[in-house]
Amino acid sequence: MRKQLAVIAAATAAFGSFIATAPAAQAAGGTAPACIHRTVDGTPDGFSVYLSNYCGKTMRVKVIVDSGGDSPCFTMSAGSNRLWYYTGVFGQYGRTVTC
């Protein structure tokens, strides 16, 4: 019985340490490349982000908002522009990422 308890304890400890050190899942990709130009402007009730795709190919990007809801993933063809508004008291522009 002691041997079984020791095996169970060792397995539990190993599993617990795996959970504690497992990396968090990422909801978005890496930072968008510099060819995705961003212009962030404050508005009376939040901010706006003007995105321009100078990458020479279609890109999928999303705006990450710190302390607020992120934008949807936008598919932007080469040379296109997009204006996105965030309305909220607490949110701040975080970054633009690929998705």
mmCIF file of C-alpha atoms in Angstrom:
data_model
loop_
_atom_site.group_PDB
_atom_site.id
_atom_site.type_symbol
_atom_site.label_atom_id
_atom_site.label_comp_id
_atom_site.label_asym_id
_atom_site.label_seq_id
_atom_site.Cartn_x
_atom_site.Cartn_y
_atom_site.Cartn_z
ATOM 1 C CA MET A 1 0.000 0.000 0.000
ATOM 2 C CA ARG A 2 2.836 2.426 0.812
ATOM 3 C CA LYS A 3 4.434 1.699 -2.550
ATOM 4 C CA GLN A 4 1.161 2.534 -4.345
ATOM 5 C CA LEU A 5 0.814 5.771 -2.387
ATOM 6 C CA ALA A 6 4.402 6.714 -3.224
ATOM 7 C CA VAL A 7 3.756 6.113 -6.950
ATOM 8 C CA ILE A 8 0.542 8.149 -6.837
ATOM 9 C CA ALA A 9 2.273 10.974 -4.957
ATOM 10 C CA ALA A 10 5.150 11.039 -7.458
ATOM 11 C CA ALA A 11 2.749 11.053 -10.414
ATOM 12 C CA THR A 12 0.676 13.841 -8.852
ATOM 13 C CA ALA A 13 3.786 15.918 -8.173
ATOM 14 C CA ALA A 14 5.045 15.462 -11.730
ATOM 15 C CA PHE A 15 1.651 16.318 -13.230
ATOM 16 C CA GLY A 16 1.252 19.334 -10.942
ATOM 17 C CA SER A 17 4.647 20.709 -11.907
ATOM 18 C CA PHE A 18 3.754 20.265 -15.584
ATOM 19 C CA ILE A 19 0.606 22.316 -15.127
ATOM 20 C CA ALA A 20 2.406 25.009 -13.168
ATOM 21 C CA THR A 21 5.097 25.440 -15.823
ATOM 22 C CA ALA A 22 3.008 24.983 -18.976
ATOM 23 C CA PRO A 23 3.021 28.182 -21.080
ATOM 24 C CA ALA A 24 -0.214 30.096 -21.484
ATOM 25 C CA ALA A 25 -2.030 29.750 -24.777
ATOM 26 C CA GLN A 26 -1.703 32.755 -27.067
ATOM 27 C CA ALA A 27 -4.781 34.201 -28.650
ATOM 28 C CA ALA A 28 -2.883 36.145 -31.288
ATOM 29 C CA GLY A 29 0.260 35.847 -33.363
ATOM 30 C CA GLY A 30 3.447 37.874 -33.165
ATOM 31 C CA THR A 31 3.756 41.603 -33.590
ATOM 32 C CA ALA A 32 2.760 42.730 -37.063
ATOM 33 C CA PRO A 33 5.703 43.690 -39.302
ATOM 34 C CA ALA A 34 6.724 47.305 -39.842
ATOM 35 C CA CYS A 35 5.097 47.287 -43.289
ATOM 36 C CA ILE A 36 1.755 47.428 -41.444
ATOM 37 C CA HIS A 37 1.675 51.105 -40.526
ATOM 38 C CA ARG A 38 -0.334 52.079 -37.441
ATOM 39 C CA THR A 39 -1.584 55.492 -36.410
ATOM 40 C CA VAL A 40 -3.264 55.637 -33.008
ATOM 41 C CA ASP A 41 -5.340 58.680 -32.051
ATOM 42 C CA GLY A 42 -7.301 59.362 -28.893
ATOM 43 C CA THR A 43 -11.036 59.965 -29.172
ATOM 44 C CA PRO A 44 -13.412 61.406 -26.550
ATOM 45 C CA ASP A 45 -14.576 57.888 -25.620
ATOM 46 C CA GLY A 46 -11.553 55.671 -26.456
ATOM 47 C CA PHE A 47 -9.156 55.633 -29.414
ATOM 48 C CA SER A 48 -8.920 54.869 -33.119
ATOM 49 C CA VAL A 49 -6.285 52.895 -35.002
ATOM 50 C CA TYR A 50 -5.650 53.592 -38.684
ATOM 51 C CA LEU A 51 -3.918 50.611 -40.319
ATOM 52 C CA SER A 52 -2.214 50.657 -43.728
ATOM 53 C CA ASN A 53 -0.827 47.584 -45.486
ATOM 54 C CA TYR A 54 2.423 48.386 -47.325
ATOM 55 C CA CYS A 55 3.623 44.766 -47.232
ATOM 56 C CA GLY A 56 3.050 43.986 -50.921
ATOM 57 C CA LYS A 57 0.833 41.004 -50.026
ATOM 58 C CA THR A 58 -2.382 40.283 -48.156
ATOM 59 C CA MET A 59 -1.948 40.371 -44.383
ATOM 60 C CA ARG A 60 -4.219 39.359 -41.500
ATOM 61 C CA VAL A 61 -3.887 41.646 -38.483
ATOM 62 C CA LYS A 62 -5.665 42.429 -35.248
ATOM 63 C CA VAL A 63 -5.405 45.236 -32.696
ATOM 64 C CA ILE A 64 -4.682 44.140 -29.124
ATOM 65 C CA VAL A 65 -6.247 46.348 -26.461
ATOM 66 C CA ASP A 66 -4.750 46.347 -22.973
ATOM 67 C CA SER A 67 -7.567 46.150 -20.386
ATOM 68 C CA GLY A 68 -10.236 45.928 -23.073
ATOM 69 C CA GLY A 69 -11.645 43.886 -25.945
ATOM 70 C CA ASP A 70 -9.419 43.290 -28.971
ATOM 71 C CA SER A 71 -10.439 43.953 -32.563
ATOM 72 C CA PRO A 72 -11.500 41.143 -34.860
ATOM 73 C CA CYS A 73 -8.895 39.752 -37.244
ATOM 74 C CA PHE A 74 -8.829 41.949 -40.360
ATOM 75 C CA THR A 75 -7.782 40.620 -43.766
ATOM 76 C CA MET A 76 -6.046 43.497 -45.530
ATOM 77 C CA SER A 77 -5.028 43.279 -49.174
ATOM 78 C CA ALA A 78 -1.803 44.932 -50.308
ATOM 79 C CA GLY A 79 -2.154 48.728 -50.339
ATOM 80 C CA SER A 80 -5.398 48.752 -48.332
ATOM 81 C CA ASN A 81 -6.277 50.831 -45.270
ATOM 82 C CA ARG A 82 -8.583 50.212 -42.335
ATOM 83 C CA LEU A 83 -9.857 52.405 -39.524
ATOM 84 C CA TRP A 84 -10.929 50.723 -36.276
ATOM 85 C CA TYR A 85 -12.471 52.421 -33.247
ATOM 86 C CA TYR A 86 -12.275 51.265 -29.646
ATOM 87 C CA THR A 87 -14.900 52.661 -27.311
ATOM 88 C CA GLY A 88 -14.245 52.232 -23.614
ATOM 89 C CA VAL A 89 -12.965 53.918 -20.500
ATOM 90 C CA PHE A 90 -10.207 51.524 -19.457
ATOM 91 C CA GLY A 91 -8.791 50.138 -22.724
ATOM 92 C CA GLN A 92 -5.503 51.335 -24.165
ATOM 93 C CA TYR A 93 -3.826 50.497 -27.448
ATOM 94 C CA GLY A 94 -1.449 47.595 -26.802
ATOM 95 C CA ARG A 95 -0.042 46.505 -30.164
ATOM 96 C CA THR A 96 -0.968 45.205 -33.613
ATOM 97 C CA VAL A 97 -0.344 41.510 -34.268
ATOM 98 C CA THR A 98 -0.702 39.022 -37.071
ATOM 99 C CA CYS A 99 -3.553 36.532 -36.868
#
